[in-house]
Short mmCIF file of C-alpha atoms in Angstrom, two decimals:
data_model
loop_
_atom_site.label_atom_id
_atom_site.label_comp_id
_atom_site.label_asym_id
_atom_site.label_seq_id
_atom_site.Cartn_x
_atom_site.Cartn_y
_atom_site.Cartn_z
CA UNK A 1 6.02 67.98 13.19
CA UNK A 2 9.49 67.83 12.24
CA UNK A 3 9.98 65.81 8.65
CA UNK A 4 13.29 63.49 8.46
CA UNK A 5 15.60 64.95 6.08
CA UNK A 6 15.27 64.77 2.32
CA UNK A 7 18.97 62.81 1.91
CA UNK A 8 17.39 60.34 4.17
CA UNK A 9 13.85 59.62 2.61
CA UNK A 10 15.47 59.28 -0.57
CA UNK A 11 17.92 56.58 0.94
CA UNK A 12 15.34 54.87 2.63
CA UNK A 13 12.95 54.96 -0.16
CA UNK A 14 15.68 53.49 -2.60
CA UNK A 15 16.46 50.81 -0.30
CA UNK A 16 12.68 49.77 0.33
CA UNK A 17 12.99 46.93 -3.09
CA UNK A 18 15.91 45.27 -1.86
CA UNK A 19 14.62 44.32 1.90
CA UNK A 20 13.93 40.64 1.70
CA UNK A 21 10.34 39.76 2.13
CA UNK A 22 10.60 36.24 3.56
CA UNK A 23 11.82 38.20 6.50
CA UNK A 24 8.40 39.91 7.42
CA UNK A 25 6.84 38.93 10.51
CA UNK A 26 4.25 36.62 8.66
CA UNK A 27 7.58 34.33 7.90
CA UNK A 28 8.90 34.43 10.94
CA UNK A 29 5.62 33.37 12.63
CA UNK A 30 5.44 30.09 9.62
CA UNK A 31 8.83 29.06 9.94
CA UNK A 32 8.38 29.21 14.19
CA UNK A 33 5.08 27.16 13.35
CA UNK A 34 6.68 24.63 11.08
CA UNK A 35 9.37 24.32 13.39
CA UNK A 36 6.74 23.29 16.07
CA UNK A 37 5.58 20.51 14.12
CA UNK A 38 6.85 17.12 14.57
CA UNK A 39 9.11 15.34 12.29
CA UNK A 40 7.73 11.72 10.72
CA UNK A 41 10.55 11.86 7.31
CA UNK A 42 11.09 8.98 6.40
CA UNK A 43 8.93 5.73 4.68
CA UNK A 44 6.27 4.33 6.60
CA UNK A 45 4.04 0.37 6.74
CA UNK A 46 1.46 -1.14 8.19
CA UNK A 47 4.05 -3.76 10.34
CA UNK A 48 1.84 -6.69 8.88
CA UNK A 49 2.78 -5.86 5.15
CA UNK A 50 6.19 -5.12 5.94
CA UNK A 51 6.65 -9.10 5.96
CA UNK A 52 6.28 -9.46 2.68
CA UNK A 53 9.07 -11.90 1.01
CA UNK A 54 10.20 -12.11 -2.46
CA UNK A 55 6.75 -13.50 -3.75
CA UNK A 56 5.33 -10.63 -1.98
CA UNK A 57 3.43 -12.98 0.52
CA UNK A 58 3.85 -11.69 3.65
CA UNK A 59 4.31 -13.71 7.18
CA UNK A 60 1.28 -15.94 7.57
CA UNK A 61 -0.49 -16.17 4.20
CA UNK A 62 -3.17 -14.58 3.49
CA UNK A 63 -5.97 -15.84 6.21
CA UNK A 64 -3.36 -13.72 8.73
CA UNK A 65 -3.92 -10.67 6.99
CA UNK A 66 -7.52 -11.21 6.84
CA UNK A 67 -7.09 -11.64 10.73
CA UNK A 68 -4.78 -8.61 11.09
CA UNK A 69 -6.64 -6.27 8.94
CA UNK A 70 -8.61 -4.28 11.65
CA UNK A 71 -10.59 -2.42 8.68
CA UNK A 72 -11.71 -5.67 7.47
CA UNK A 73 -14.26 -6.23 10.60
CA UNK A 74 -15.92 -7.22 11.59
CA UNK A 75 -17.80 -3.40 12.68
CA UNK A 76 -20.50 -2.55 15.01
CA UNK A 77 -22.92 -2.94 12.20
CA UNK A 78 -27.33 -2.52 12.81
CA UNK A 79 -29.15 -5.23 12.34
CA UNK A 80 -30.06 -4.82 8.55
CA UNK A 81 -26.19 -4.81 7.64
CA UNK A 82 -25.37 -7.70 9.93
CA UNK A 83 -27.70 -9.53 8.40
CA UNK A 84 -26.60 -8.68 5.03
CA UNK A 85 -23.06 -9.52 6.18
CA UNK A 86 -24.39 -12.97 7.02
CA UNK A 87 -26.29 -13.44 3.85
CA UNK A 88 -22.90 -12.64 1.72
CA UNK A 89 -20.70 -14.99 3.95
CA UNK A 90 -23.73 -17.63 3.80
CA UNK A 91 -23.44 -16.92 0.04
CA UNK A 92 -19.85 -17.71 -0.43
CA UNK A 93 -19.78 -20.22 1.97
CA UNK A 94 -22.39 -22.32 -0.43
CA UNK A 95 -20.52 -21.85 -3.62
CA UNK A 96 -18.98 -24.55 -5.21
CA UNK A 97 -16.12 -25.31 -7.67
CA UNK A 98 -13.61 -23.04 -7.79
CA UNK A 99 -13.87 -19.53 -6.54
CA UNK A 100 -13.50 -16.63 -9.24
CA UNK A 101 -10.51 -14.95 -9.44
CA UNK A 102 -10.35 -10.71 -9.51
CA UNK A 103 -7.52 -8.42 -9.14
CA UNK A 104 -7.54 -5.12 -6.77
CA UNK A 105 -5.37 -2.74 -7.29
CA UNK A 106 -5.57 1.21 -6.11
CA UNK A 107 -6.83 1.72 -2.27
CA UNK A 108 -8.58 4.51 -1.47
CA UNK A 109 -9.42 6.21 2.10
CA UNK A 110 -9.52 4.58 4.64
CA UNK A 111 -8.02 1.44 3.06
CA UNK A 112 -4.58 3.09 2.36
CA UNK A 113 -4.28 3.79 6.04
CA UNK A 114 -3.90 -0.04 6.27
CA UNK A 115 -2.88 -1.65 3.39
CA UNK A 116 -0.15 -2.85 1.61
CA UNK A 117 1.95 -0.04 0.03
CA UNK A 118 3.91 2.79 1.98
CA UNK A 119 3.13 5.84 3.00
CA UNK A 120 5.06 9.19 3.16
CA UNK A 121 4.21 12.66 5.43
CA UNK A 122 4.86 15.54 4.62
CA UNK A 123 3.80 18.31 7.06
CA UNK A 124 3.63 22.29 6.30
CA UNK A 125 1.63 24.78 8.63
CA UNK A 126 -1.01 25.07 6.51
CA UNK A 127 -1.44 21.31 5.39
CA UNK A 128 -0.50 17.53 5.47
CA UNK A 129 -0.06 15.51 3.43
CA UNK A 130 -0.08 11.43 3.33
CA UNK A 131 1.30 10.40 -0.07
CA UNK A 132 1.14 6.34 -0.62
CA UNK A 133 2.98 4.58 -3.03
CA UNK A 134 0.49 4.20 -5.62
CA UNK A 135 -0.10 7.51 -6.45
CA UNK A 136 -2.89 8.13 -3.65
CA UNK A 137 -2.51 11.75 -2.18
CA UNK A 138 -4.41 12.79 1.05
CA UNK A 139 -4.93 16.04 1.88
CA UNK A 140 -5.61 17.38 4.98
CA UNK A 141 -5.67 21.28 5.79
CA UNK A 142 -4.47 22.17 9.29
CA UNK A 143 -4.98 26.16 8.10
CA UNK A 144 -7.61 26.55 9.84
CA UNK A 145 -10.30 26.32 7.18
CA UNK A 146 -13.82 24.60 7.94
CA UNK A 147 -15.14 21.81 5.49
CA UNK A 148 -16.56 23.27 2.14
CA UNK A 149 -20.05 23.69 2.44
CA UNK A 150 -22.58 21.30 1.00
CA UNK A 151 -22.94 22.73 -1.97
CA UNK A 152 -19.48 22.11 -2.99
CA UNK A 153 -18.90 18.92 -1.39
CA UNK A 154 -19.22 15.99 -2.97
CA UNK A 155 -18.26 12.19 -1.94
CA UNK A 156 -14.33 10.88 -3.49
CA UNK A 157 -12.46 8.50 -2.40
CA UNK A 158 -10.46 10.54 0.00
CA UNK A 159 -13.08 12.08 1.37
CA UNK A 160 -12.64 15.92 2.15
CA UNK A 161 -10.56 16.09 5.54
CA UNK A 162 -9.36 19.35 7.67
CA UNK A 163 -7.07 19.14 10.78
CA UNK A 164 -5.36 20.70 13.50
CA UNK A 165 -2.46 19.96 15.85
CA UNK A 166 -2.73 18.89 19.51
CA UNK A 167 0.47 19.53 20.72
CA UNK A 168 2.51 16.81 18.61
CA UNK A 169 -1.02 14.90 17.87
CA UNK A 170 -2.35 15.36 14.17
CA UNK A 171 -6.44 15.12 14.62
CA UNK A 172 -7.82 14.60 11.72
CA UNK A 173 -11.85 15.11 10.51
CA UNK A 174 -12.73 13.71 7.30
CA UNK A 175 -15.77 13.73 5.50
CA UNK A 176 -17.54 12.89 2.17
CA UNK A 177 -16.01 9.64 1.61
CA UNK A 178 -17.38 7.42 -1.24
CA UNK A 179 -19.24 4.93 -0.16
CA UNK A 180 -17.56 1.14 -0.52
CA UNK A 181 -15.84 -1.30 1.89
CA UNK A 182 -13.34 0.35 4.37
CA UNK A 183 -10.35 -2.37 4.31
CA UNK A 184 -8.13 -2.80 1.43
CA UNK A 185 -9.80 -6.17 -0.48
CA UNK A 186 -13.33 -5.77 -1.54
CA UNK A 187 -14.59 -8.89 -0.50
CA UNK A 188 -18.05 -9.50 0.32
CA UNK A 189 -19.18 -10.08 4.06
CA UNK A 190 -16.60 -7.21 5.31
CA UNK A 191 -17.15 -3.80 6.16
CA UNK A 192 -18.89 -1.57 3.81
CA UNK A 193 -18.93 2.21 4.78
CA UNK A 194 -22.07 4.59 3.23
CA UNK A 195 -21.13 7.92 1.92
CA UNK A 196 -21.97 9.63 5.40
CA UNK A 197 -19.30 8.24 7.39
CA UNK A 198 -17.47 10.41 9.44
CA UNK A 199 -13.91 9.65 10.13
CA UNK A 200 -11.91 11.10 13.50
CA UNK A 201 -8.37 10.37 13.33
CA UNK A 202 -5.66 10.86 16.04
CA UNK A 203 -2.55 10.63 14.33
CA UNK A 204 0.78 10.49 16.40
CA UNK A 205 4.27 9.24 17.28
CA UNK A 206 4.21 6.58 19.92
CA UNK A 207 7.80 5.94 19.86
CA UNK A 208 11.53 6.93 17.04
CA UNK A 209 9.68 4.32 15.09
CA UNK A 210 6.22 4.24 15.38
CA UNK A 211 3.13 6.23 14.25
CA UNK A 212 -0.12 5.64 15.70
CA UNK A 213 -3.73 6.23 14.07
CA UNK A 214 -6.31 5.99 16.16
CA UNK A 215 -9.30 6.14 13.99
CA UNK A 216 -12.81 6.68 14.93
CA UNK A 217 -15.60 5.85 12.51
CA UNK A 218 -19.17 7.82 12.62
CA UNK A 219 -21.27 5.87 10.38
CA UNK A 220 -24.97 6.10 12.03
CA UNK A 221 -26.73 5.21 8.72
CA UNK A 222 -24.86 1.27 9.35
CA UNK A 223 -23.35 0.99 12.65
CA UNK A 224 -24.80 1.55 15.97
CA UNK A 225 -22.43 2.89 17.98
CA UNK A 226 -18.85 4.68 16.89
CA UNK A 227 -16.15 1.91 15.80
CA UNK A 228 -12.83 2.50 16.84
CA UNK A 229 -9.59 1.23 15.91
CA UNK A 230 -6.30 1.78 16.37
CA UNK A 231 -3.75 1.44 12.91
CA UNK A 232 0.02 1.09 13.60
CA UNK A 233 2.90 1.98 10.68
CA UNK A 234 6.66 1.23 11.13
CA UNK A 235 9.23 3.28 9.85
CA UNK A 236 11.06 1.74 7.12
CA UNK A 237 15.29 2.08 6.62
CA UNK A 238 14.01 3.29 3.14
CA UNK A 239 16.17 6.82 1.55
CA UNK A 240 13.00 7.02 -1.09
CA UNK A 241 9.31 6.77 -1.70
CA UNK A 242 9.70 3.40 -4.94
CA UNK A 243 6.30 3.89 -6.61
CA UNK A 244 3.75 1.16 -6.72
CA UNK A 245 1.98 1.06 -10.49
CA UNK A 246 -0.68 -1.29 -11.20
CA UNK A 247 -0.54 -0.89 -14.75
CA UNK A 248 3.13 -0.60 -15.97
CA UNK A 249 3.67 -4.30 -16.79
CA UNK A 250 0.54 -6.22 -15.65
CA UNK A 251 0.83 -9.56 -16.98
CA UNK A 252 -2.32 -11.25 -15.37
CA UNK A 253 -5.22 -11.19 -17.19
CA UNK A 254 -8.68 -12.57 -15.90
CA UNK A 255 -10.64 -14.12 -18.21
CA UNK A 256 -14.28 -16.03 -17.52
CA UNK A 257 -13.27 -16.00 -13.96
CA UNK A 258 -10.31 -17.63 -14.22
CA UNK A 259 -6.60 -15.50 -14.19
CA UNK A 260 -3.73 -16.64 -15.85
CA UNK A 261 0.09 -15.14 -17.21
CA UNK A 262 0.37 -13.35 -20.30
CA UNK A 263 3.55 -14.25 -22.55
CA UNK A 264 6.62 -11.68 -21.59
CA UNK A 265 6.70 -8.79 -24.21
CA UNK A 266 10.53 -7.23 -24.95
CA UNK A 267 10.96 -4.21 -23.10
CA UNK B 1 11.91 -28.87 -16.24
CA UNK B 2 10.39 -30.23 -13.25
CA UNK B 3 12.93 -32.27 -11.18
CA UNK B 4 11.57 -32.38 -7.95
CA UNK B 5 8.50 -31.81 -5.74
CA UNK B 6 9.45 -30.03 -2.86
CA UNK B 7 6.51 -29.50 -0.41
CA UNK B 8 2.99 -29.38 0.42
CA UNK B 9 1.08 -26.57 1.87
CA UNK B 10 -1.45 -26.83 4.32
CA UNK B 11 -5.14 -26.92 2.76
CA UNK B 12 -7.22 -24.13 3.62
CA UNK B 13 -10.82 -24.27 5.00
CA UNK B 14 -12.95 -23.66 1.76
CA UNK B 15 -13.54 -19.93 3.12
CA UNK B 16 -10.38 -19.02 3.24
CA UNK B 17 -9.58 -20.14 0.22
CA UNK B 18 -12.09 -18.18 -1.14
CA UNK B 19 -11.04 -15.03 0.26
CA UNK B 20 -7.71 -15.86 -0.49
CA UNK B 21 -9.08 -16.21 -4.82
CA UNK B 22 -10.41 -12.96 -4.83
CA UNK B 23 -7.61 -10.74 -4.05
CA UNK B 24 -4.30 -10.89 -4.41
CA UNK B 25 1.04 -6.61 -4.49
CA UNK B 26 1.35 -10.76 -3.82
CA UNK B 27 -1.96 -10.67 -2.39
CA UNK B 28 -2.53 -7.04 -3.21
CA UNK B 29 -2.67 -7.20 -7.03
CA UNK B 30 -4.44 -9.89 -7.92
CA UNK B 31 -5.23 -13.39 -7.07
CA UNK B 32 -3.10 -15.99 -5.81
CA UNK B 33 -5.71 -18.69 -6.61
CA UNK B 34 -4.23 -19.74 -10.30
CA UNK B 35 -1.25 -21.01 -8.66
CA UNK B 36 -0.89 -25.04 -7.18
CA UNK B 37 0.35 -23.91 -3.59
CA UNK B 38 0.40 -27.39 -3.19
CA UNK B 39 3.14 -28.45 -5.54
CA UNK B 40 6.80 -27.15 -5.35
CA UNK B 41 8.91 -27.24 -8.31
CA UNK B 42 12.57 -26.63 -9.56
CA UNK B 43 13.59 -25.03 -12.79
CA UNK B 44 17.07 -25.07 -13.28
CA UNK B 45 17.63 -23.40 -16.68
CA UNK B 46 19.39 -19.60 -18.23
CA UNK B 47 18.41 -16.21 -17.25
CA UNK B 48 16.35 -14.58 -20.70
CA UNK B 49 15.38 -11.18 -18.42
CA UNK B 50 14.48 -9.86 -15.44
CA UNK B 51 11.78 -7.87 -15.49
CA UNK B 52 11.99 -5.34 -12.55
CA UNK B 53 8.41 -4.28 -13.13
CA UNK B 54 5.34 -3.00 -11.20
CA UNK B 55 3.12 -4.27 -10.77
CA UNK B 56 5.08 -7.39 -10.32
CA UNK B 57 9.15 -8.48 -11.41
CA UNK B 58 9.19 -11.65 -13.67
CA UNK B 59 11.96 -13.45 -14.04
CA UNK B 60 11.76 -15.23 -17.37
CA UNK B 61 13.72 -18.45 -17.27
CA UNK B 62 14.86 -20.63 -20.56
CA UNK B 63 14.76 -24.60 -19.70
CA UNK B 64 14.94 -27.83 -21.24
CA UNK B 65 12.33 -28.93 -22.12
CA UNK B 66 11.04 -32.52 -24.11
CA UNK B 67 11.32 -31.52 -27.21
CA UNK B 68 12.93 -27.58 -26.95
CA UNK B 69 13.67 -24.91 -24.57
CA UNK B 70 10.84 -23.51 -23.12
CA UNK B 71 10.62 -20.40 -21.21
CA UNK B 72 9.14 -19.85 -17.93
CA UNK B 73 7.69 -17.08 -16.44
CA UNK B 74 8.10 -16.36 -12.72
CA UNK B 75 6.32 -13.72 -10.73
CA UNK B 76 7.75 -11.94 -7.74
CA UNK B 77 7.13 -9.19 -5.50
CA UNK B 78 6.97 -5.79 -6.79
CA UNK B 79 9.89 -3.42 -6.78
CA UNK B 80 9.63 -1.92 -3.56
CA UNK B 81 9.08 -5.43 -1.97
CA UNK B 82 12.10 -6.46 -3.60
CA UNK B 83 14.59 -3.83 -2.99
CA UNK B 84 13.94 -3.93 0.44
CA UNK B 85 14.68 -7.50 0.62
CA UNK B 86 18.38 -6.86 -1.23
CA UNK B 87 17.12 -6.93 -4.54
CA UNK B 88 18.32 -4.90 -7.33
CA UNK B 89 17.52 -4.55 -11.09
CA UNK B 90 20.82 -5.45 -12.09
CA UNK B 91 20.61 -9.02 -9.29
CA UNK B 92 19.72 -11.26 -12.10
CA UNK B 93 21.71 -10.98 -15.40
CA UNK B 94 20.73 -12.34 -18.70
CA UNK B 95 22.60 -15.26 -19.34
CA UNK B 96 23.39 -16.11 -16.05
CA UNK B 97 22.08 -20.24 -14.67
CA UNK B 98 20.29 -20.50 -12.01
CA UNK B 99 18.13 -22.76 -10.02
CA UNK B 100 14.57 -21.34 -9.07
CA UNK B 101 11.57 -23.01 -6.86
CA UNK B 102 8.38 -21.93 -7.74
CA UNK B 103 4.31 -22.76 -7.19
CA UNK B 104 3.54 -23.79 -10.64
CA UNK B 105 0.06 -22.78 -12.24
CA UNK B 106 -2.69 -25.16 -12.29
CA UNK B 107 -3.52 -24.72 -16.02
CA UNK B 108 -0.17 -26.47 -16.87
CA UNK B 109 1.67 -23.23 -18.58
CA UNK B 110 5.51 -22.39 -18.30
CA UNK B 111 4.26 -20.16 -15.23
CA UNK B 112 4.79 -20.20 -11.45
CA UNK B 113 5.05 -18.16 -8.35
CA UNK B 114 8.64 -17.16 -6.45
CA UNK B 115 9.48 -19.43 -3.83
CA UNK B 116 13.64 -18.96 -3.84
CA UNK B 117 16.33 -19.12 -5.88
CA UNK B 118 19.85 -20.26 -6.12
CA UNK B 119 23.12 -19.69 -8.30
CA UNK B 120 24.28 -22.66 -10.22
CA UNK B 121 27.01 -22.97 -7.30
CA UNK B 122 23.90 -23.22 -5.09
CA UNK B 123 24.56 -19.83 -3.42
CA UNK B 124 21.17 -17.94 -2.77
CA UNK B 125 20.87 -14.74 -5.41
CA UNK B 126 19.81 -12.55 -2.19
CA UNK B 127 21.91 -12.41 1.07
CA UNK B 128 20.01 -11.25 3.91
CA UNK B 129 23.26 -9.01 4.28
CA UNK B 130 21.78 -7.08 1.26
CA UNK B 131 18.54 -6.36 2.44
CA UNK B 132 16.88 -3.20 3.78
CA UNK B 133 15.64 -3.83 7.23
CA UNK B 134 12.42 -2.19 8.73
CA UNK B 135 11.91 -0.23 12.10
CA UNK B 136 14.82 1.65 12.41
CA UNK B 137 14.75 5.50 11.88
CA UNK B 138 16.46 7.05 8.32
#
């Protein structure tokens, strides 16, 4: 076999550090699958919250949101949590004098799919990611990679979720969810998931300023059939994500029940 | 100072209004149950600060009062329902008199809830020409 010649190993050998890297096959294959993926930049809302005034009501008052909240309920529950449902609305329905005040303030999964901050994709290859306003991060890996087995699973409030594309459709499978209510306000007689609820999301652009979620909830251990529900988001003329914080200058204060306004300290 | 009443709300069937007490951004924070939704009042008076604040802005308002001045406190929106609506940090200056309609608290303290506000040359402080609309694409 005839060897190249020596002045030309030792050119190609001396050249070898400076070839770029990024332009290796593996890159080119990334940057042809990232270019595949669709494009949803920009600053996203549920359209209900996204009539919020100056007072931060929104269109309605608040019976409307109640109305409009899909995650709210009511869900396909079994008999045993329907008739818990009845016993907490029977419940409040009895009380008398004034109700007792509270404060919510973080959402977790699946609440921050449809409440009232803003939401923000950003979508690699190998992962998305839905970033709300408050500081909430989803993950969900579109690499490939199955859920972590049960040993290292373990319920959070995000839940552990994995994903692929469908053409321009993100499907999304989540898993080990913390068990609570599903909609953004904790308020008895609505729905309340267990930490075996399986979540099946089909996430996708239904027109330049529209996303779509349709959402399909597994929960066999309180509903008796799948619940499905479909969870709209407009995109905002926002150029930047403004953070939500619940804690920066949080003037109401609940006390026996009852909230009222702390004085204004300088700042 | 309260000069005027300016509306009534609607009452709410006793379940709503319970819903409505235990949550509350607006509704999202915290409840909107310790303010009189029924009663409307205006505070004309001097601009102390403006907090531009999560998780709500307060706009804290020096009036006459009987005696002395006393300051109000008035909650908005939070910063990213604000700015969308034309808002700015810089909207409300200290100093400046203005005229501002709010849902007073029921336990009778300097306190109420954003309804609208006005310059003292009755001018809203917002234009809708300001504001960030939603739907369109960036």
């Amino acid at each position: 076999m005839k060897l190249l010649p020596r002045w030309l190993i030792i050119i190609l050998v001396a050249a070898l550090p400076s070839l770029p890297l990024e332009a290796g096959p593996t890159a080119a294959t990334r940057a042809r699958a990232f270019a595949a993926l669709p494009d949803w930049r920009g600053i996203w809302q549920n359209p209900w919250w996204a009539t919020a005034d100056a007072s931060g009501n929104v269109s309605g008052g608040f019976s409307e949101i109640v109305a409009h909240t899909k995650l709210m309920g009511p869900a396909p529950y079994n008999a045993t949590w329907e008739a818990k449902r009845q016993a907490d609305l029977a419940r409040m329905n009895a009380m008398s004098g004034p109700p007792p005040e509270g404060k919510v303030c973080m959402t977790s999964f699946p609440a921050m799919m449809e409440g009232p901050g803003t939401l923000q994709l950003v979508i690699t290859p190998e992962e998305t990611l839905i970033l709300a306003d408050e500081g909430r991060v989803r993950h969900i890996y579109t690499d490939g990679r199955p859920h972590p087995t049960k040993d290292n699973l373990w319920p959070t409030p995000a839940g552990d979720s994995i994903g692929h594309w469908e053409s321009k459709t993100l499907v999304i499978d989540t898993i080990a969810h913390s068990a609570g209510f599903a909609g953004p306000f904790p308020i008895p007689g609505t729905v309340e998931l267990s930490e075996d609820a399986h979540f099946t999301e089909r996430l996708r652009q239904v027109d330049p300023n529209t996303l779509e979620d349709d959402m399909t909830i597994e929960d066999p251990a309180r509903l008796t059939q799948p619940w499905h529900l479909t969870l709209r988001y407009i995109r905002l003329t926002l150029d930047r994500m403004i953070a939500y914080d619940c804690d920066e200058n949080d003037r109401i204060e609940v006390i026996n029940g009852r909230a009222v306004v702390a004085p204004a300290t300088p700042r | 100072m309260r000069e005027s009443t300016l509306g009534r709300c609607v009452v709410r069937a006793g379940t709503i209004v319970l819903l409505a007490s235990l949550v509350g951004r607006g509704y999202a924070h915290h409840s909107g149950a310790m303010y009189d939704l029924n009663q409307s009042i205006t505070l004309s008076g001097t601009v102390r600060t403006f907090q531009w604040t999560n998780p709500h802005c307060w706009l804290q308002l020096v009036v006459a009062g009987k005696d002395q001045p006393v300051e109000w406190s008035v909650e908005m929106g939070s910063p990213g329902q604000l700015f969308r609506l034309g808002w700015r940090p810089g909207t409300v200056k200290p100093g400046e008199v203005v005229s501002v309609v709010v849902h007073p608290v029921r336990n009778g303290t300097p306190a109420g809830k954003y309804v609208s506000a006005t310059h003292a040359d009755g001018t809203p402080l917002v234009t809708s020409a300001t504001a960030v609309s939603a739907g369109s694409a960036p």
